[in-house]
Amino acid sequence: MKMPKLGVGTFRLKDQQAEESVAMGLELGYRHIDTAQIYRNEADVGRAIAKGGVPRGELYVTTKIWTDKFGPGLLIPSLRESLDKLGLDNVDMTLIHWPSPKDEVPVAVYMEQLAEAKQLGLTRDIGVSNFTIAHLKQAMDAVGADAIGTHQLEVHPYLQNLKVRDFCREHGIALTGYMPLAYGRVVSDPVLQTIGQKHGATAAQVALAWQLRQDIAVIPSSTKRANLAANLDALTLRLDEDDMARIAKLEDGGRIADPDFAPAWDA
C-alpha cells in the first residue's frame, strides 16, 4: 500500500481527543494516520484503530522515533514499544523525527538502526523528518536514497521549503508536508479566500490542494468532524496555473516549527 496523499495528523492531540479525532477520520474514509513517540498519543491512536475495524491492509500508519532513542541499541526497542502502544505488529512508515540535536549522535548510527528495523519487519518503510540537505546527504550515504521512503517537513504557503524539496525530488525522495494550514493562518488569508471563492472552496481546502497538486502528501489535524470531512474535498479540488502562481508569492519565511534543538535550516 502506498502512502495515501491525505492523512490525519495527531500532533498536539492527546488522550480522548486524539482517539476521537482518529476515530472520526477512519469513519470518514481516511486511511493514513500519522503519530509519533513524542506526541505521547500512540496508545490513543491504537485504541481508535482497534475500534475502527478497518482491515490492517487498508490502513497506513506512520510513527516517528524521538531523539533520545538514537544511540546504539536504543532505536529498535523503542519502536517495539511504539508498536505495543499502537497494538500493531508493524507500522507502514517509521521516521527519524528530527536530526540528533547538535549532531551528538551521527546520522549513520540511527539510520542504520532504522534500516535494521525494516529488515526485522517492524516497519515496512523508513524515512526522515526535519532534515537539512546536509543531513539528507548523510542519511543517503548510510542507507541509500532508495531506502528513504519520505521526508516529512514543514510546508505551507508561507514556508515552501523549495531548496530542500528540490533536493528530495532530484534524489527520488517523496515528500510529506506537515502544518499544511500553518496553524490556521491560511483560513483568513485573502489570496487563498479569493481563490477558494473562484472554485467554491475554502481557503484551507485551497492550501491543501496546492500541496497535493505538487505531489506532497499532507497530514492536517483537527478535532472537528466537519473540518476533517472538508479536508477530504481538497483531493478533488483542481487549481489552475494562475492559482498556483499566486500562492507561490505568499512565501515569507513563516516557519512555525523551530525548537531550540532544530538544525541550522537551509536558506
Short mmCIF file of C-alpha atoms in Angstrom, two decimals:
data_model
loop_
_atom_site.label_atom_id
_atom_site.label_comp_id
_atom_site.label_asym_id
_atom_site.label_seq_id
_atom_site.Cartn_x
_atom_site.Cartn_y
_atom_site.Cartn_z
CA MET A 1 0.00 0.00 0.00
CA LYS A 2 1.35 3.41 -1.00
CA MET A 3 1.06 6.30 1.42
CA PRO A 4 -2.34 7.97 0.89
CA LYS A 5 -1.83 11.60 -0.07
CA LEU A 6 -4.13 12.93 2.64
CA GLY A 7 -3.87 11.74 6.22
CA VAL A 8 -4.97 12.51 9.76
CA GLY A 9 -2.28 14.24 11.78
CA THR A 10 -2.28 13.91 15.57
CA PHE A 11 0.28 16.49 16.72
CA ARG A 12 -0.82 18.13 19.99
CA LEU A 13 -3.78 15.76 20.34
CA LYS A 14 -3.82 13.60 23.46
CA ASP A 15 -5.99 11.14 25.34
CA GLN A 16 -9.67 11.04 24.30
CA GLN A 17 -9.21 13.97 21.93
CA ALA A 18 -6.62 12.04 19.90
CA GLU A 19 -8.68 8.86 19.94
CA GLU A 20 -11.83 10.65 18.80
CA SER A 21 -10.05 12.52 16.01
CA VAL A 22 -8.59 9.33 14.57
CA ALA A 23 -11.90 7.51 15.01
CA MET A 24 -13.76 10.23 13.12
CA GLY A 25 -11.11 10.20 10.41
CA LEU A 26 -11.48 6.47 9.90
CA GLU A 27 -15.27 6.77 9.76
CA LEU A 28 -14.96 9.47 7.10
CA GLY A 29 -12.67 7.35 4.96
CA TYR A 30 -9.16 8.43 5.91
CA ARG A 31 -6.69 5.57 5.72
CA HIS A 32 -3.45 7.35 6.63
CA ILE A 33 -2.74 8.09 10.31
CA ASP A 34 0.34 9.99 11.50
CA THR A 35 1.62 9.85 15.08
CA ALA A 36 4.95 9.99 16.91
CA GLN A 37 6.59 8.87 20.13
CA ILE A 38 6.91 12.42 21.42
CA TYR A 39 3.19 13.11 20.87
CA ARG A 40 2.50 10.60 23.66
CA ASN A 41 -0.70 9.54 21.95
CA GLU A 42 0.30 6.27 20.26
CA ALA A 43 -1.88 4.29 22.68
CA ASP A 44 -4.83 6.60 21.97
CA VAL A 45 -4.30 6.18 18.24
CA GLY A 46 -4.06 2.44 18.74
CA ARG A 47 -7.40 2.32 20.54
CA ALA A 48 -9.07 4.21 17.72
CA ILE A 49 -7.59 1.84 15.15
CA ALA A 50 -8.71 -1.20 17.14
CA LYS A 51 -12.25 0.11 17.47
CA GLY A 52 -12.43 1.38 13.90
CA GLY A 53 -12.48 -2.06 12.35
CA VAL A 54 -10.59 -1.04 9.20
CA PRO A 55 -8.66 -4.05 7.83
CA ARG A 56 -4.96 -3.62 8.61
CA GLY A 57 -4.04 -3.95 4.94
CA GLU A 58 -6.12 -0.88 4.13
CA LEU A 59 -4.51 1.33 6.78
CA TYR A 60 -1.27 3.30 6.53
CA VAL A 61 0.27 4.16 9.90
CA THR A 62 3.31 6.37 10.45
CA THR A 63 5.19 6.93 13.68
CA LYS A 64 8.41 8.75 14.46
CA ILE A 65 11.42 7.99 16.65
CA TRP A 66 12.35 10.64 19.18
CA THR A 67 15.88 11.97 19.56
CA ASP A 68 16.60 10.26 22.90
CA LYS A 69 16.31 6.86 21.20
CA PHE A 70 19.07 7.37 18.62
CA GLY A 71 22.02 5.86 20.49
CA PRO A 72 23.35 2.38 19.70
CA GLY A 73 20.85 -0.32 20.66
CA LEU A 74 18.05 2.12 21.59
CA LEU A 75 16.00 2.66 18.45
CA ILE A 76 14.62 -0.82 17.81
CA PRO A 77 13.44 -1.42 21.42
CA SER A 78 11.73 1.99 21.32
CA LEU A 79 9.96 1.08 18.08
CA ARG A 80 8.80 -2.20 19.59
CA GLU A 81 7.36 -0.18 22.49
CA SER A 82 5.56 2.06 20.00
CA LEU A 83 4.09 -1.00 18.28
CA ASP A 84 2.86 -2.30 21.64
CA LYS A 85 1.12 1.01 22.30
CA LEU A 86 -0.39 1.06 18.82
CA GLY A 87 -1.47 -2.57 19.12
CA LEU A 88 0.18 -3.39 15.79
CA ASP A 89 2.72 -5.93 14.60
CA ASN A 90 4.31 -3.31 12.39
CA VAL A 91 3.86 0.20 11.04
CA ASP A 92 3.96 1.28 7.42
CA MET A 93 6.42 4.14 7.87
CA THR A 94 8.87 4.97 10.64
CA LEU A 95 10.59 8.33 10.56
CA ILE A 96 13.51 9.87 12.35
CA HIS A 97 11.63 12.81 13.86
CA TRP A 98 14.50 15.32 13.99
CA PRO A 99 18.23 15.10 13.39
CA SER A 100 20.14 14.47 16.61
CA PRO A 101 20.45 17.78 18.49
CA LYS A 102 23.84 19.34 17.76
CA ASP A 103 24.58 16.12 15.84
CA GLU A 104 25.56 14.42 19.10
CA VAL A 105 24.63 11.06 17.55
CA PRO A 106 25.93 10.61 14.00
CA VAL A 107 23.23 10.23 11.33
CA ALA A 108 24.62 6.83 10.30
CA VAL A 109 24.11 5.42 13.80
CA TYR A 110 20.36 5.95 13.86
CA MET A 111 19.71 5.46 10.16
CA GLU A 112 21.41 2.07 10.21
CA GLN A 113 19.27 1.03 13.19
CA LEU A 114 16.18 2.22 11.34
CA ALA A 115 17.17 0.15 8.30
CA GLU A 116 17.61 -2.86 10.60
CA ALA A 117 14.10 -2.29 11.98
CA LYS A 118 12.82 -2.57 8.44
CA GLN A 119 14.77 -5.80 7.89
CA LEU A 120 13.19 -7.17 11.06
CA GLY A 121 9.71 -6.43 9.71
CA LEU A 122 8.87 -3.83 12.36
CA THR A 123 8.26 -1.20 9.70
CA ARG A 124 7.52 -1.53 6.02
CA ASP A 125 9.28 1.67 5.03
CA ILE A 126 11.59 4.19 6.65
CA GLY A 127 12.13 7.91 6.26
CA VAL A 128 13.21 11.16 7.89
CA SER A 129 11.72 14.41 9.09
CA ASN A 130 13.06 17.94 9.53
CA PHE A 131 16.35 17.10 7.86
CA THR A 132 18.56 19.67 6.18
CA ILE A 133 20.22 18.87 2.87
CA ALA A 134 23.42 18.07 4.76
CA HIS A 135 21.55 15.58 6.96
CA LEU A 136 19.81 14.10 3.93
CA LYS A 137 23.16 13.51 2.26
CA GLN A 138 24.43 11.71 5.36
CA ALA A 139 21.28 9.60 5.52
CA MET A 140 21.66 8.68 1.86
CA ASP A 141 25.29 7.72 2.46
CA ALA A 142 24.21 5.50 5.34
CA VAL A 143 21.26 3.62 3.81
CA GLY A 144 20.93 4.79 0.20
CA ALA A 145 18.47 7.27 -1.29
CA ASP A 146 16.22 4.42 -2.43
CA ALA A 147 15.69 3.36 1.19
CA ILE A 148 14.30 6.74 2.25
CA GLY A 149 10.56 6.49 1.70
CA THR A 150 9.67 10.09 2.53
CA HIS A 151 10.97 13.31 4.01
CA GLN A 152 8.38 14.93 6.26
CA LEU A 153 8.92 18.66 6.59
CA GLU A 154 7.04 21.85 7.32
CA VAL A 155 5.34 23.07 4.15
CA HIS A 156 2.60 25.67 3.71
CA PRO A 157 2.17 28.77 1.53
CA TYR A 158 4.31 30.86 3.90
CA LEU A 159 7.19 28.37 4.16
CA GLN A 160 7.56 26.47 0.91
CA ASN A 161 10.98 24.91 1.60
CA LEU A 162 11.82 24.83 -2.10
CA LYS A 163 15.55 24.20 -1.74
CA VAL A 164 15.09 21.03 0.33
CA ARG A 165 12.13 19.92 -1.76
CA ASP A 166 14.12 20.27 -4.96
CA PHE A 167 16.94 18.20 -3.47
CA CYS A 168 14.49 15.46 -2.49
CA ARG A 169 12.91 15.44 -5.95
CA GLU A 170 16.35 15.19 -7.53
CA HIS A 171 17.07 12.06 -5.50
CA GLY A 172 13.65 10.43 -5.76
CA ILE A 173 12.61 11.03 -2.14
CA ALA A 174 8.86 11.55 -1.69
CA LEU A 175 7.59 14.48 0.36
CA THR A 176 5.12 14.79 3.22
CA GLY A 177 4.12 18.26 4.40
CA TYR A 178 3.17 18.93 7.99
CA MET A 179 1.42 22.03 9.35
CA PRO A 180 -0.14 22.49 5.88
CA LEU A 181 -2.65 25.01 7.25
CA ALA A 182 0.05 27.00 9.10
CA TYR A 183 -1.85 26.60 12.38
CA GLY A 184 -4.92 28.21 10.87
CA ARG A 185 -3.17 31.19 9.30
CA VAL A 186 -4.37 30.13 5.85
CA VAL A 187 -8.03 30.38 6.87
CA SER A 188 -8.02 34.19 6.90
CA ASP A 189 -5.61 34.71 4.01
CA PRO A 190 -7.31 36.97 1.42
CA VAL A 191 -5.45 35.44 -1.54
CA LEU A 192 -6.46 31.91 -0.57
CA GLN A 193 -10.01 33.06 0.18
CA THR A 194 -10.31 34.66 -3.26
CA ILE A 195 -9.02 31.53 -4.98
CA GLY A 196 -11.41 29.47 -2.88
CA GLN A 197 -14.39 31.63 -3.91
CA LYS A 198 -13.46 31.06 -7.54
CA HIS A 199 -13.66 27.27 -7.03
CA GLY A 200 -16.43 27.12 -4.44
CA ALA A 201 -13.93 26.03 -1.81
CA THR A 202 -12.49 27.25 1.48
CA ALA A 203 -9.06 28.79 1.95
CA ALA A 204 -8.00 25.69 3.90
CA GLN A 205 -9.04 23.41 1.03
CA VAL A 206 -7.05 25.60 -1.37
CA ALA A 207 -3.93 25.35 0.80
CA LEU A 208 -4.21 21.56 0.90
CA ALA A 209 -4.93 21.28 -2.83
CA TRP A 210 -1.88 23.46 -3.54
CA GLN A 211 0.36 20.86 -1.88
CA LEU A 212 -1.47 17.87 -3.31
CA ARG A 213 -1.04 19.21 -6.82
CA GLN A 214 2.72 19.29 -6.18
CA ASP A 215 2.60 15.62 -5.17
CA ILE A 216 3.18 16.37 -1.49
CA ALA A 217 1.26 14.22 0.98
CA VAL A 218 -0.40 16.27 3.73
CA ILE A 219 -1.41 15.41 7.29
CA PRO A 220 -3.63 18.17 8.73
CA SER A 221 -5.11 17.58 12.16
CA SER A 222 -8.49 18.55 13.54
CA THR A 223 -10.76 17.67 16.42
CA LYS A 224 -13.87 18.67 14.43
CA ARG A 225 -15.64 16.20 12.18
CA ALA A 226 -16.74 18.96 9.79
CA ASN A 227 -13.15 20.07 9.24
CA LEU A 228 -11.92 16.52 8.71
CA ALA A 229 -14.67 15.98 6.15
CA ALA A 230 -13.97 19.29 4.41
CA ASN A 231 -10.25 18.48 4.15
CA LEU A 232 -11.10 15.39 2.11
CA ASP A 233 -12.68 17.58 -0.55
CA ALA A 234 -9.24 19.04 -1.27
CA LEU A 235 -8.48 15.78 -3.09
CA THR A 236 -10.86 16.76 -5.89
CA LEU A 237 -10.11 20.50 -5.99
CA ARG A 238 -8.21 21.38 -9.16
CA LEU A 239 -6.22 24.60 -9.02
CA ASP A 240 -5.07 26.24 -12.25
CA GLU A 241 -1.67 27.71 -13.10
CA ASP A 242 -2.72 31.21 -12.10
CA ASP A 243 -3.87 29.93 -8.70
CA MET A 244 -0.55 28.15 -8.18
CA ALA A 245 1.44 31.22 -9.16
CA ARG A 246 -0.49 33.47 -6.77
CA ILE A 247 0.01 31.05 -3.87
CA ALA A 248 3.73 30.77 -4.64
CA LYS A 249 4.06 34.50 -3.98
CA LEU A 250 2.84 34.08 -0.38
CA GLU A 251 6.22 32.76 0.78
CA ASP A 252 7.52 34.90 3.64
CA GLY A 253 9.76 32.54 5.61
CA GLY A 254 6.99 31.97 8.14
CA ARG A 255 8.47 28.93 9.83
CA ILE A 256 6.44 27.65 12.78
CA ALA A 257 8.33 24.56 13.98
CA ASP A 258 11.68 25.92 15.12
CA PRO A 259 12.61 24.49 18.54
CA ASP A 260 15.92 25.28 20.19
CA PHE A 261 17.31 21.90 19.11
CA ALA A 262 16.46 22.45 15.43
CA PRO A 263 19.29 22.19 12.91
CA ALA A 264 20.65 25.20 11.00
CA TRP A 265 17.98 25.39 8.31
CA ASP A 266 18.74 25.64 4.61
CA ALA A 267 18.05 29.16 3.40
#
